[in-house]
XYZ file of C-alpha atoms in Angstrom:
641
model
C 6.978 24.703 -55.712
C 6.767 21.744 -58.037
C 10.516 21.846 -58.570
C 11.102 21.808 -54.821
C 8.765 18.849 -54.380
C 10.552 16.968 -57.130
C 13.899 17.685 -55.445
C 12.567 16.401 -52.109
C 11.128 13.280 -53.739
C 14.401 12.746 -55.541
C 16.349 13.133 -52.281
C 14.022 10.742 -50.494
C 14.373 8.172 -53.240
C 18.132 8.628 -53.230
C 18.228 8.209 -49.422
C 16.040 5.139 -49.633
C 18.275 3.787 -52.365
C 21.369 4.336 -50.252
C 19.723 2.591 -47.278
C 18.714 -0.349 -49.461
C 22.222 -0.475 -50.795
C 23.703 -0.543 -47.280
C 21.241 -3.227 -46.150
C 22.095 -5.260 -49.259
C 25.802 -4.988 -48.482
C 25.207 -5.896 -44.825
C 23.307 -8.970 -45.966
C 25.583 -10.070 -48.791
C 28.926 -9.661 -46.996
C 28.304 -12.224 -44.208
C 26.996 -14.743 -46.740
C 30.052 -14.224 -48.915
C 32.353 -14.711 -45.927
C 30.536 -17.885 -44.895
C 30.648 -19.320 -48.416
C 34.322 -18.495 -48.803
C 35.029 -20.049 -45.402
C 33.182 -23.229 -46.333
C 34.957 -23.343 -49.685
C 38.295 -22.936 -47.972
C 37.500 -25.625 -45.428
C 36.331 -27.990 -48.169
C 39.525 -27.422 -50.144
C 41.498 -28.065 -46.994
C 39.583 -31.303 -46.489
C 40.539 -32.425 -50.002
C 44.145 -31.703 -49.228
C 44.179 -32.927 -45.609
C 41.278 -33.939 -43.382
C 43.390 -33.268 -40.306
C 43.984 -29.694 -41.506
C 40.230 -29.287 -42.128
C 39.418 -30.667 -38.702
C 42.013 -28.511 -36.959
C 40.796 -25.327 -38.687
C 37.114 -26.081 -37.977
C 37.801 -26.902 -34.336
C 40.266 -24.011 -34.039
C 37.580 -21.588 -35.202
C 35.145 -22.857 -32.549
C 37.858 -22.759 -29.862
C 38.772 -19.143 -30.694
C 35.081 -18.129 -30.673
C 34.430 -19.869 -27.340
C 37.505 -18.290 -25.739
C 36.568 -14.897 -27.194
C 33.078 -15.159 -25.685
C 34.636 -15.757 -22.280
C 37.096 -12.860 -22.549
C 34.426 -10.414 -23.692
C 31.821 -11.198 -21.023
C 34.383 -11.680 -18.243
C 35.904 -8.242 -18.789
C 32.426 -6.709 -19.064
C 30.914 -8.578 -16.103
C 30.657 -5.493 -13.889
C 28.456 -3.837 -16.504
C 26.094 -6.787 -16.766
C 22.929 -6.752 -14.695
C 21.752 -9.758 -16.693
C 24.168 -12.612 -15.850
C 22.963 -15.010 -18.544
C 25.904 -14.120 -20.784
C 28.386 -14.273 -17.888
C 27.403 -17.866 -17.174
C 27.641 -18.740 -20.891
C 31.041 -17.051 -21.099
C 32.427 -19.145 -18.228
C 30.874 -22.289 -19.707
C 32.346 -21.652 -23.168
C 35.835 -21.240 -21.688
C 35.692 -24.844 -20.505
C 34.001 -25.913 -23.761
C 37.013 -24.395 -25.547
C 39.408 -26.280 -23.279
C 37.735 -29.640 -23.910
C 37.458 -28.914 -27.666
C 41.196 -28.174 -27.671
C 41.959 -31.525 -26.022
C 39.547 -33.188 -28.494
C 41.456 -31.592 -31.396
C 44.876 -32.584 -30.062
C 43.728 -36.165 -29.402
C 42.225 -36.618 -32.869
C 43.422 -39.660 -34.735
C 46.542 -38.831 -36.703
C 47.500 -35.654 -34.844
C 50.210 -37.430 -32.847
C 50.254 -34.770 -30.120
C 48.940 -36.792 -27.184
C 50.514 -40.217 -26.581
C 48.186 -43.213 -26.763
C 45.436 -41.016 -28.330
C 42.826 -42.984 -30.288
C 39.663 -42.263 -32.241
C 37.682 -43.407 -29.171
C 39.376 -40.861 -26.877
C 38.768 -38.057 -29.375
C 35.110 -39.114 -29.627
C 34.825 -39.294 -25.839
C 36.133 -35.724 -25.569
C 33.678 -34.668 -28.255
C 30.665 -36.140 -26.433
C 31.701 -34.765 -23.021
C 32.178 -31.298 -24.545
C 28.746 -31.396 -26.152
C 27.169 -32.526 -22.866
C 28.871 -29.641 -21.086
C 27.759 -27.150 -23.743
C 24.140 -28.330 -23.941
C 23.627 -28.489 -20.171
C 25.173 -25.013 -19.830
C 22.754 -23.642 -22.439
C 19.903 -25.300 -20.522
C 20.940 -23.790 -17.162
C 21.988 -20.339 -18.435
C 18.441 -18.782 -18.622
C 18.138 -19.300 -14.858
C 20.578 -16.419 -14.419
C 18.438 -13.926 -16.301
C 16.782 -13.183 -12.942
C 19.273 -14.654 -10.461
C 22.654 -13.473 -9.256
C 25.610 -15.611 -10.291
C 28.499 -16.331 -7.950
C 31.272 -16.271 -10.575
C 33.850 -17.869 -8.275
C 31.524 -20.712 -7.390
C 30.631 -21.195 -11.069
C 34.320 -21.360 -11.981
C 34.972 -23.886 -9.242
C 32.051 -25.996 -10.429
C 33.249 -26.056 -14.046
C 36.826 -26.819 -12.964
C 35.561 -29.742 -10.886
C 33.360 -31.148 -13.679
C 36.060 -30.685 -16.359
C 38.720 -32.303 -14.182
C 36.389 -35.204 -13.421
C 35.734 -35.745 -17.159
C 39.441 -35.577 -18.035
C 40.356 -38.071 -15.329
C 37.526 -40.456 -16.254
C 38.560 -40.463 -19.933
C 42.320 -40.829 -19.429
C 41.868 -43.540 -16.784
C 39.455 -45.509 -18.973
C 36.415 -45.112 -16.739
C 34.360 -43.167 -19.319
C 32.056 -45.289 -21.536
C 33.489 -46.319 -24.942
C 32.173 -44.154 -27.789
C 33.979 -45.461 -30.909
C 35.300 -48.882 -31.905
C 37.768 -49.105 -34.814
C 36.309 -51.070 -37.701
C 32.782 -50.959 -36.241
C 32.046 -47.291 -35.698
C 29.977 -45.551 -33.027
C 28.801 -47.344 -29.916
C 25.247 -47.309 -28.681
C 26.215 -45.014 -25.811
C 27.588 -42.410 -28.213
C 24.533 -42.476 -30.503
C 22.082 -42.296 -27.589
C 24.131 -39.477 -26.065
C 23.826 -37.450 -29.281
C 20.023 -37.793 -29.102
C 19.996 -36.885 -25.402
C 22.178 -33.842 -26.111
C 19.789 -32.810 -28.905
C 16.811 -33.060 -26.526
C 18.655 -30.972 -23.918
C 19.400 -28.349 -26.580
C 15.750 -28.239 -27.662
C 14.692 -27.885 -24.023
C 17.105 -24.959 -23.665
C 15.348 -23.232 -26.579
C 11.964 -23.681 -24.889
C 13.267 -22.201 -21.630
C 15.030 -19.348 -23.441
C 11.824 -18.576 -25.351
C 10.002 -17.866 -22.082
C 12.619 -15.170 -21.314
C 12.744 -13.679 -24.824
C 11.473 -10.251 -23.683
C 14.523 -9.802 -21.463
C 17.118 -10.577 -24.150
C 18.022 -8.430 -27.142
C 15.898 -9.727 -30.033
C 18.960 -10.239 -32.278
C 20.833 -12.114 -29.569
C 17.777 -14.287 -28.936
C 17.359 -15.217 -32.597
C 21.069 -15.895 -33.115
C 21.348 -18.075 -30.001
C 18.263 -20.079 -31.039
C 19.672 -20.499 -34.560
C 23.011 -21.624 -33.119
C 21.322 -24.216 -30.897
C 19.174 -25.567 -33.733
C 22.215 -25.916 -35.995
C 24.062 -27.632 -33.145
C 21.169 -30.132 -32.994
C 21.700 -30.780 -36.724
C 25.399 -31.230 -36.087
C 24.661 -33.792 -33.357
C 22.385 -35.730 -35.715
C 25.159 -35.835 -38.319
C 27.573 -37.266 -35.756
C 25.245 -40.213 -35.129
C 25.825 -41.538 -38.668
C 29.567 -41.782 -39.290
C 31.662 -44.948 -39.016
C 34.912 -43.343 -40.118
C 36.399 -40.337 -38.272
C 37.395 -39.017 -41.705
C 33.988 -39.721 -43.292
C 31.448 -37.399 -44.966
C 28.946 -37.234 -42.074
C 31.796 -36.333 -39.729
C 32.752 -33.490 -42.071
C 29.108 -32.293 -42.255
C 28.881 -32.364 -38.476
C 31.997 -30.215 -38.132
C 30.770 -27.763 -40.784
C 27.428 -27.394 -38.940
C 29.295 -26.940 -35.682
C 31.357 -24.209 -37.346
C 28.133 -22.490 -38.471
C 26.612 -22.758 -34.974
C 29.684 -21.162 -33.443
C 29.558 -18.475 -36.138
C 26.050 -17.557 -34.901
C 27.311 -17.463 -31.315
C 30.148 -15.280 -32.635
C 27.556 -12.945 -34.223
C 25.370 -12.963 -31.099
C 28.031 -12.159 -28.551
C 31.276 -10.938 -30.088
C 30.116 -8.961 -33.149
C 27.013 -7.497 -31.488
C 28.960 -7.149 -28.257
C 31.713 -5.140 -29.966
C 29.732 -3.249 -32.589
C 26.543 -2.719 -30.532
C 27.646 -2.971 -26.889
C 24.861 -0.682 -25.763
C 22.141 -3.003 -27.067
C 23.773 -6.106 -25.615
C 25.409 -5.177 -22.344
C 23.417 -2.052 -21.575
C 20.041 -3.393 -22.601
C 18.889 -3.709 -19.005
C 20.581 -0.386 -18.214
C 18.500 1.131 -20.994
C 15.408 -0.525 -19.530
C 16.382 0.814 -16.095
C 16.759 4.290 -17.541
C 13.360 4.014 -19.174
C 11.882 2.779 -15.893
C 13.586 5.669 -14.103
C 12.251 8.110 -16.694
C 8.721 6.793 -16.261
C 9.121 6.867 -12.486
C 10.317 10.471 -12.628
C 7.441 11.298 -14.961
C 4.986 9.805 -12.469
C 6.677 11.721 -9.645
C 6.481 14.963 -11.627
C 2.848 14.315 -12.499
C 1.979 13.800 -8.826
C 4.266 16.465 -7.365
C 3.583 19.172 -9.948
C -0.166 18.782 -9.615
C -0.370 18.731 -5.830
C -2.719 21.229 -4.249
C -0.135 22.241 -1.653
C 3.143 24.037 -2.205
C 5.717 21.231 -2.006
C 9.442 21.937 -1.919
C 12.830 20.464 -1.052
C 15.733 22.529 0.254
C 19.270 21.096 0.141
C 21.785 21.270 2.986
C 23.397 24.332 1.384
C 20.080 26.180 1.382
C 19.550 25.632 -2.339
C 15.986 25.056 -3.493
C 16.129 21.655 -5.203
C 12.437 21.310 -6.064
C 9.317 23.468 -5.892
C 5.831 22.583 -7.092
C 3.933 25.000 -9.381
C 1.270 25.491 -6.660
C 3.576 28.169 -5.235
C 2.125 30.657 -7.731
C -1.467 30.086 -6.607
C -0.540 30.405 -2.922
C 2.077 33.193 -2.966
C 1.676 34.945 -6.318
C 5.353 34.229 -7.110
C 6.300 31.798 -9.889
C 8.550 28.796 -9.488
C 11.267 30.502 -11.530
C 11.250 33.487 -9.160
C 11.749 31.221 -6.157
C 14.441 29.146 -7.876
C 16.340 32.305 -8.815
C 16.105 33.845 -5.328
C 16.875 31.464 -2.444
C 15.868 34.059 0.204
C 12.392 34.691 -1.210
C 10.870 31.925 0.944
C 11.952 33.803 4.078
C 11.177 37.315 2.826
C 7.500 36.598 2.233
C 7.007 35.522 5.885
C 5.014 38.103 7.877
C 7.410 40.147 10.082
C 5.460 39.217 13.243
C 5.919 35.490 12.493
C 9.481 35.560 11.133
C 11.118 34.821 14.479
C 9.103 31.652 15.187
C 9.692 30.431 11.611
C 13.459 30.896 12.015
C 13.386 29.069 15.365
C 11.405 26.259 13.741
C 13.919 25.889 10.894
C 16.832 25.949 13.343
C 15.584 22.826 15.155
C 17.544 19.535 15.160
C 18.082 18.795 11.417
C 18.103 15.004 11.753
C 14.561 14.766 13.110
C 12.663 12.281 10.974
C 9.234 13.028 12.420
C 6.977 15.609 10.820
C 7.110 19.103 12.348
C 4.193 21.508 12.018
C 3.842 25.263 12.189
C 1.264 27.895 11.290
C 2.350 31.358 10.182
C 1.381 34.205 7.886
C 2.895 35.299 4.584
C 2.545 38.376 2.417
C 1.723 37.500 -1.185
C 3.058 39.331 -4.212
C -0.130 41.432 -4.302
C 0.224 42.355 -0.623
C -2.495 40.017 0.646
C -1.971 38.362 4.060
C -2.473 34.608 4.008
C -2.171 31.906 6.656
C 0.106 28.937 5.881
C -0.097 25.476 7.412
C 3.532 24.316 7.211
C 4.782 20.750 7.675
C 8.350 19.576 7.165
C 10.811 16.846 8.011
C 14.457 16.107 7.314
C 15.505 14.119 4.258
C 18.074 11.565 5.450
C 19.782 9.088 3.119
C 19.965 5.376 4.087
C 23.583 5.881 5.142
C 22.530 8.618 7.570
C 23.665 11.550 5.413
C 21.460 14.630 5.710
C 20.049 15.513 2.276
C 18.080 18.589 3.265
C 14.540 19.368 4.328
C 11.269 18.538 2.584
C 8.293 20.772 3.288
C 4.650 21.235 2.402
C 2.821 24.572 2.674
C -0.981 24.729 2.556
C -3.092 27.850 2.312
C -5.269 27.694 5.454
C -6.572 31.266 5.306
C -10.181 30.116 4.851
C -9.778 27.637 7.695
C -8.448 30.374 9.969
C -11.408 32.575 9.073
C -13.805 29.743 9.908
C -11.934 29.118 13.182
C -12.252 32.774 14.075
C -15.965 32.734 13.265
C -16.403 29.569 15.342
C -14.463 31.106 18.229
C -16.628 34.187 18.059
C -19.779 32.065 17.871
C -18.579 29.936 20.777
C -17.962 33.014 22.872
C -21.374 34.388 21.981
C -22.948 31.015 22.764
C -21.198 30.888 26.141
C -22.542 34.348 26.946
C -26.008 33.322 25.740
C -25.907 30.144 27.863
C -24.836 32.134 30.878
C -27.627 34.614 30.279
C -30.096 31.769 29.725
C -29.048 30.115 32.966
C -29.474 33.372 34.836
C -32.776 33.926 33.102
C -33.957 30.402 33.971
C -33.212 30.848 37.650
C -34.743 34.306 37.561
C -37.913 32.989 35.926
C -37.952 30.075 38.358
C -37.716 32.493 41.291
C -40.285 34.857 39.840
C -42.719 31.992 39.157
C -42.220 30.184 42.443
C -42.897 33.275 44.567
C -46.493 33.828 43.376
C -47.079 30.056 43.362
C -45.892 29.797 46.928
C -48.123 32.759 47.826
C -51.065 31.000 46.174
C -50.297 27.843 48.127
C -50.056 29.814 51.388
C -53.379 31.580 50.742
C -55.103 28.310 49.833
C -53.746 26.668 52.984
C -54.906 29.656 55.089
C -58.385 29.520 53.587
C -58.550 25.796 54.239
C -57.420 26.249 57.860
C -59.651 29.228 58.815
C -62.740 28.796 56.690
C -63.039 25.090 55.999
C -66.054 24.874 58.286
C -67.813 27.669 56.407
C -67.114 26.253 52.921
C -69.341 23.830 51.147
C -68.015 20.821 49.292
C -67.429 22.764 46.064
C -65.378 25.354 47.929
C -63.275 22.725 49.652
C -62.716 20.963 46.295
C -61.519 24.214 44.755
C -58.966 24.729 47.525
C -57.663 21.154 46.969
C -57.381 21.742 43.196
C -55.477 24.980 43.783
C -53.004 23.169 46.028
C -52.583 20.353 43.456
C -52.018 22.875 40.652
C -49.362 24.704 42.661
C -47.547 21.439 43.479
C -47.691 20.416 39.812
C -46.368 23.790 38.659
C -43.494 23.615 41.158
C -42.635 20.144 39.927
C -42.804 21.278 36.288
C -40.510 24.228 36.992
C -38.034 21.907 38.719
C -37.976 19.507 35.777
C -37.687 22.328 33.224
C -34.658 23.589 35.129
C -33.202 20.090 35.098
C -33.765 19.829 31.344
C -32.076 23.188 30.821
C -29.165 22.412 33.132
C -28.254 19.164 31.351
C -27.132 21.097 28.249
C -24.442 23.180 29.980
C -23.604 20.813 32.816
C -19.889 19.844 32.853
C -19.482 16.104 33.219
C -17.567 14.888 36.251
C -16.746 11.328 35.235
C -16.359 8.782 38.033
C -17.346 5.174 38.758
C -21.097 5.116 39.453
C -23.023 2.222 41.052
C -26.410 2.255 39.286
C -27.657 -0.641 41.440
C -27.043 1.397 44.639
C -28.874 4.432 43.189
C -31.819 2.217 42.191
C -32.028 0.529 45.613
C -32.023 3.880 47.461
C -34.720 5.380 45.282
C -36.979 2.318 45.433
C -36.726 2.483 49.208
C -37.927 6.113 49.094
C -40.851 5.156 46.873
C -41.864 2.327 49.221
C -41.826 4.727 52.165
C -44.006 7.172 50.239
C -46.544 4.440 49.352
C -46.366 1.726 52.032
C -49.705 0.316 50.932
C -48.282 -0.887 47.585
C -46.761 -4.326 47.196
C -44.048 -4.117 44.518
C -41.583 -6.885 43.799
C -38.186 -5.667 42.617
C -35.089 -7.306 41.162
C -31.817 -5.387 40.972
C -28.693 -6.911 39.426
C -25.673 -6.572 41.642
C -22.666 -4.350 40.971
C -23.932 -2.426 37.928
C -20.967 -0.059 37.674
C -20.542 2.501 34.892
C -18.367 5.506 34.148
C -20.303 8.761 34.168
C -21.508 11.847 36.019
C -23.158 10.570 39.204
C -25.540 13.522 39.694
C -26.918 13.296 36.135
C -27.109 9.501 36.088
C -28.987 9.605 39.413
C -31.606 11.899 37.817
C -31.887 9.550 34.806
C -32.254 6.343 36.858
C -34.748 7.926 39.251
C -36.893 9.155 36.347
C -36.918 5.712 34.726
C -37.799 3.969 38.006
C -40.472 6.613 38.772
C -41.990 5.841 35.346
C -41.978 2.088 36.059
C -43.484 2.684 39.541
C -46.216 4.900 38.129
C -47.249 2.786 35.118
C -47.302 -0.467 37.117
C -49.486 1.023 39.869
C -52.686 -0.523 38.500
C -51.291 -4.049 38.441
C -52.361 -6.513 41.106
C -48.763 -7.588 41.546
C -46.258 -4.986 40.372
C -42.767 -5.997 39.285
C -39.765 -3.777 38.486
C -36.357 -5.008 37.328
C -33.127 -3.030 36.969
C -30.324 -4.935 35.224
C -27.883 -5.302 32.354
C -27.197 -7.716 29.522
C -24.401 -7.979 26.973
C -25.262 -7.667 23.286
C -22.307 -8.051 20.899
C -19.943 -7.426 23.830
C -21.713 -4.118 24.549
C -23.570 -3.819 27.902
C -27.216 -2.776 27.580
C -28.660 -1.385 30.843
C -32.425 -1.551 31.348
C -35.346 -0.672 33.627
C -38.292 -3.007 33.112
C -41.835 -3.141 34.506
C -45.002 -5.180 34.006
C -47.313 -2.162 33.788
C -49.707 -0.929 31.129
C -47.084 -0.596 28.405
C -47.656 1.448 25.259
C -48.033 1.131 21.509
C -44.627 0.960 19.760
C -45.716 3.670 17.335
C -45.181 6.059 20.262
C -41.684 4.678 21.031
C -39.874 7.774 19.653
C -42.472 10.405 20.531
C -42.438 9.712 24.275
C -38.862 11.054 24.528
C -39.951 14.483 23.295
C -40.911 17.183 25.854
C -44.600 17.225 26.899
C -45.391 14.122 24.807
C -47.203 11.282 26.564
C -48.349 7.778 25.653
C -51.314 7.921 28.078
C -53.781 10.675 29.029
C -52.873 12.731 32.104
C -56.170 11.762 33.723
C -54.995 8.134 33.880
C -51.413 8.760 34.973
C -50.310 12.048 36.442
C -47.047 13.630 35.272
C -45.400 16.568 33.516
C -44.349 14.794 30.284
C -40.719 15.946 30.675
C -39.097 13.080 32.626
C -38.134 10.907 29.627
C -36.837 13.978 27.740
C -34.465 14.640 30.639
C -33.314 11.010 30.641
C -32.656 11.100 26.875
C -30.556 14.267 27.143
C -28.502 12.864 30.011
C -27.755 9.580 28.210
C -26.866 11.333 24.943
C -24.664 13.831 26.791
C -22.668 10.834 28.009
C -22.336 9.585 24.409
C -24.877 6.774 24.785
C -28.318 6.119 23.370
C -31.708 5.157 24.796
C -34.721 3.360 23.357
C -37.853 1.569 24.544
C -39.578 -1.734 23.808
C -43.155 -2.346 24.888
C -46.475 -4.015 24.239
C -49.822 -2.718 25.415
C -50.830 -4.435 28.653
C -47.524 -6.275 29.010
C -45.263 -3.633 30.455
C -42.323 -1.670 29.065
C -38.530 -1.949 29.053
C -36.245 1.078 28.650
C -32.735 0.251 27.393
C -29.715 2.553 27.351
C -26.002 2.285 26.629
C -23.034 4.204 27.961
C -19.544 4.362 26.414
């Protein structure tokens, strides 16, 4: 065991040593190349400054052109168009650097070329490069029109070339004196633009590859150093000019590392970075979909156009007893588990127009793996791609067996209730008939006694006959109201437009005829129209008015008002009187059967009228309540939908 551990430790150390060795080589080799390059350039400068300048500029021109070729040929793979914009920009930077190199003093390639023209080309190239680096981060989130960008760079480059060769561009170098103020200020402005480009790029650092970001920033910072060096020279062949070109060479080397080396050796990290991010986003999205879909309570599935089961949620096992693998392996299992009596309607349902986008529903039975019969609530709709291509059918199956059992129990209870209501109605009328007959007999006997023997009866006897008659009338009235209360429950509403003001006026006229000695002032709002059952609403209004008539009977000047008022855009109907009123603690109790706010000795009645009114209003979907104060009358409000 110890020997094995030692071998493992030895292997790990050896592996770590190899990795360190590789990292050391990867670090040392670029430095060696850079040092050798600088040494070679310096030797060239000792031999010929023009050769040094041509090599340094040639390196930057090759790098700039290489950047363009790489990103241009990879542009269709780039979602991030930052590099595409830089590639186009560096093509024109390379062109201007080439003209700068050919126009350099002593080259003898371009006729009439001077140190000033070469310096002018240098400053225009650096302006173009710095402004491009400043604008480029804008295309990390925006689409780039490559043709328009090309046209723009062609226009700007042509304008610069024409302005320099025609002498309209500001002078940058004077022989014997050195740099002009314009050139020096321009170098500082270019440096500020470059620093601003770093700040903007820093805000987008999470989008770029970290190595690309660091290399681009390093390149820009070194370019700033190069620009500072070019503010100091007075001789195109001087030391500061050489330092500036060396720093420029280093800056382009970092761009070379950022785009060409990483682009060729690690194309996935550079050009497919956003593709990798998209894949990760897609993976997370699919993971979220799976988490939601696989843990749904219902059995969710998707069938392709060829009848292949593309997706099925694990809930299928709980509902059917069959696993997802069993369904995926047997495409016909979904149909075979359908109850034979329901198979035909399921097939007809599935054969409907396939391009229907709306949800279709169906209820049918299935036979589970254990032989149990279950009800399924099925919903499905077609899956249609944006281009109109049919992609199949998505469906959701829910076990509604318990719901069906409850529905059956409710149906049975409803049937039993209907029978009970019918029996109760028959019983009510039977009881009413059986009670009214003896009451009517009692009334007939009392009337006969009063007619034949009134002269023979003393005052007590006559009073007894009167009380018997009153009791019979009261009992008849009570039976009538009990029947009304019972009938409200099973009365079918016949909804029409009902004029409550007309009902109130008719009934008040009846009451006046029955008691002509009373002086009652009334106020009825005009055109109080509602939607409801006229027969029931007539009973309700008459009971409320009868209450107001009765409880205002002891007033010297009675007043009854029937009207309506809007509260929060909802009409509140009311019947108001100036009678005795009642204590608000009884405001709920008075709507219960046989409950009264005043003793029967003071105000006669059965105690059922307000209960009938409450049932009628609530049957219509409204509500009723009362407001009152003892000695100041009462107001009964109600609403109707």
